[in-house]
Short mmCIF file of C-alpha atoms in Angstrom, two decimals:
data_model
loop_
_atom_site.label_atom_id
_atom_site.label_comp_id
_atom_site.label_asym_id
_atom_site.label_seq_id
_atom_site.Cartn_x
_atom_site.Cartn_y
_atom_site.Cartn_z
CA VAL A 810 -91.72 -42.00 65.20
CA GLN A 811 -92.37 -39.18 67.40
CA LEU A 812 -96.06 -38.19 67.54
CA GLN A 813 -97.23 -34.39 68.47
CA ALA A 814 -101.22 -34.45 68.73
CA SER A 815 -103.29 -31.15 68.38
CA GLY A 816 -106.90 -29.82 67.91
CA GLY A 817 -108.79 -30.49 71.05
CA GLY A 818 -110.96 -28.15 73.21
CA LEU A 819 -114.25 -26.89 74.05
CA VAL A 820 -117.45 -28.11 72.55
CA GLN A 821 -120.56 -28.13 72.75
CA ALA A 822 -123.29 -30.94 71.84
CA GLY A 823 -124.09 -31.23 68.29
CA GLY A 824 -120.39 -29.43 66.81
CA SER A 825 -117.43 -30.63 65.49
CA LEU A 826 -113.78 -30.31 66.04
CA ARG A 827 -110.83 -31.78 64.21
CA LEU A 828 -107.95 -32.99 65.63
CA SER A 829 -104.12 -32.93 63.87
CA CYS A 830 -101.55 -36.18 64.64
CA ALA A 831 -98.45 -34.59 63.01
CA ALA A 832 -95.42 -38.07 62.44
CA SER A 833 -91.97 -37.60 62.97
CA GLY A 834 -90.10 -40.91 61.81
CA ARG A 835 -89.27 -43.49 59.26
CA THR A 836 -93.12 -45.07 58.29
CA PHE A 837 -93.64 -48.02 56.18
CA SER A 838 -96.49 -48.01 54.06
CA SER A 839 -97.47 -51.08 55.90
CA SER A 840 -98.35 -49.13 59.39
CA ALA A 841 -101.01 -47.84 60.65
CA MET A 842 -102.30 -44.67 62.92
CA GLY A 843 -105.18 -44.32 65.00
CA TRP A 844 -106.93 -42.48 67.27
CA PHE A 845 -107.63 -43.96 71.23
CA ARG A 846 -109.04 -41.81 73.93
CA GLN A 847 -109.23 -42.24 77.74
CA ALA A 848 -112.75 -40.72 79.66
CA PRO A 849 -112.35 -40.07 83.14
CA GLY A 850 -112.50 -43.36 85.82
CA LYS A 851 -112.16 -45.57 82.55
CA GLU A 852 -109.51 -47.11 80.25
CA ARG A 853 -108.17 -46.14 76.92
CA GLU A 854 -110.44 -47.64 74.25
CA PHE A 855 -109.98 -47.81 70.37
CA VAL A 856 -111.88 -45.37 68.38
CA THR A 857 -110.17 -45.23 64.39
CA ARG A 858 -107.17 -45.78 62.79
CA ILE A 859 -106.09 -46.38 58.81
CA ARG A 860 -103.30 -47.68 57.29
CA TRP A 861 -100.65 -45.33 56.10
CA GLY A 862 -100.33 -47.27 52.57
CA SER A 863 -103.44 -48.27 51.46
CA GLY A 864 -105.85 -45.42 53.25
CA ARG A 865 -108.17 -48.53 54.64
CA THR A 866 -109.79 -47.03 58.09
CA ASP A 867 -111.43 -48.57 60.42
CA TYR A 868 -113.92 -47.12 63.69
CA ALA A 869 -115.28 -48.23 66.84
CA ASP A 870 -118.97 -48.50 66.35
CA SER A 871 -119.54 -46.20 69.16
CA VAL A 872 -118.20 -43.37 66.13
CA LYS A 873 -118.99 -44.96 62.97
CA GLY A 874 -120.76 -41.84 60.60
CA ARG A 875 -119.37 -38.91 63.47
CA PHE A 876 -116.01 -39.15 63.36
CA THR A 877 -113.56 -39.31 59.95
CA ILE A 878 -109.61 -40.50 59.79
CA SER A 879 -107.58 -39.00 56.80
CA ARG A 880 -104.14 -38.65 56.36
CA ASP A 881 -101.88 -36.59 54.26
CA ASN A 882 -99.12 -38.26 54.14
CA ALA A 883 -96.86 -35.86 52.34
CA LYS A 884 -97.05 -33.78 55.54
CA LYS A 885 -97.24 -37.39 57.83
CA THR A 886 -100.50 -36.12 59.38
CA VAL A 887 -103.65 -37.13 60.48
CA TYR A 888 -106.55 -35.67 60.92
CA LEU A 889 -109.92 -37.03 63.39
CA GLN A 890 -112.32 -34.88 61.97
CA MET A 891 -115.07 -35.17 64.87
CA ASN A 892 -118.32 -34.67 63.75
CA SER A 893 -122.35 -34.52 66.00
CA LEU A 894 -120.26 -34.63 69.27
CA LYS A 895 -121.94 -35.68 72.46
CA PRO A 896 -121.11 -35.48 75.49
CA GLU A 897 -119.84 -39.33 76.10
CA ASP A 898 -116.88 -37.78 73.53
CA THR A 899 -115.04 -36.64 76.16
CA ALA A 900 -111.93 -37.79 76.66
CA VAL A 901 -108.23 -37.19 76.89
CA TYR A 902 -107.50 -38.29 72.47
CA TYR A 903 -104.15 -39.49 71.62
CA CYS A 904 -102.70 -40.78 68.33
CA ALA A 905 -100.26 -43.83 67.93
CA TYR A 906 -98.90 -45.42 65.57
CA SER A 907 -98.21 -49.16 64.79
CA ALA A 908 -95.18 -50.14 62.21
CA THR A 909 -96.84 -53.06 61.32
CA GLY A 910 -100.23 -51.90 60.98
CA SER A 911 -102.17 -54.35 63.73
CA LEU A 912 -103.80 -53.43 65.92
CA TYR A 913 -102.47 -55.15 68.81
CA ASP A 914 -98.76 -53.54 67.34
CA PHE A 915 -99.91 -49.32 68.41
CA GLY A 916 -96.18 -48.68 69.84
CA SER A 917 -95.79 -44.64 70.16
CA TRP A 918 -97.63 -42.46 71.78
CA GLY A 919 -98.70 -38.74 71.29
CA GLN A 920 -98.76 -36.41 74.59
CA GLY A 921 -102.85 -36.54 74.07
CA THR A 922 -105.07 -33.73 73.40
CA LEU A 923 -108.26 -33.47 75.06
CA VAL A 924 -111.90 -33.22 74.57
CA THR A 925 -114.94 -31.69 76.40
CA VAL A 926 -118.71 -32.20 75.08
CA SER A 927 -120.24 -30.14 77.38
CA SER A 928 -124.59 -30.56 76.80
#
């Protein structure tokens, strides 16, 4: 599965951005798409994931209530709506694909898109 992420940019604190991730290749109903992020000087961290089949979602505590992941199965595209952005959300955001849906099985990665939140 190949992934193409887009939608990053510069936004002021409190603002919103929407990221997109288009998948090409065969996907399975048991699989999941996720978003991770890596801030400067920090390790990559999990943000959220969504199962292709059920639509079930999971979120990191740091983004609950502010970020929403959704999918368009027909377009094989996943979206990350980010609201009430904070400077600490500044990071390179990566979309990823897990063939099994497991949080520990994200083996395909997009190229990353930079989100910068100014204070």
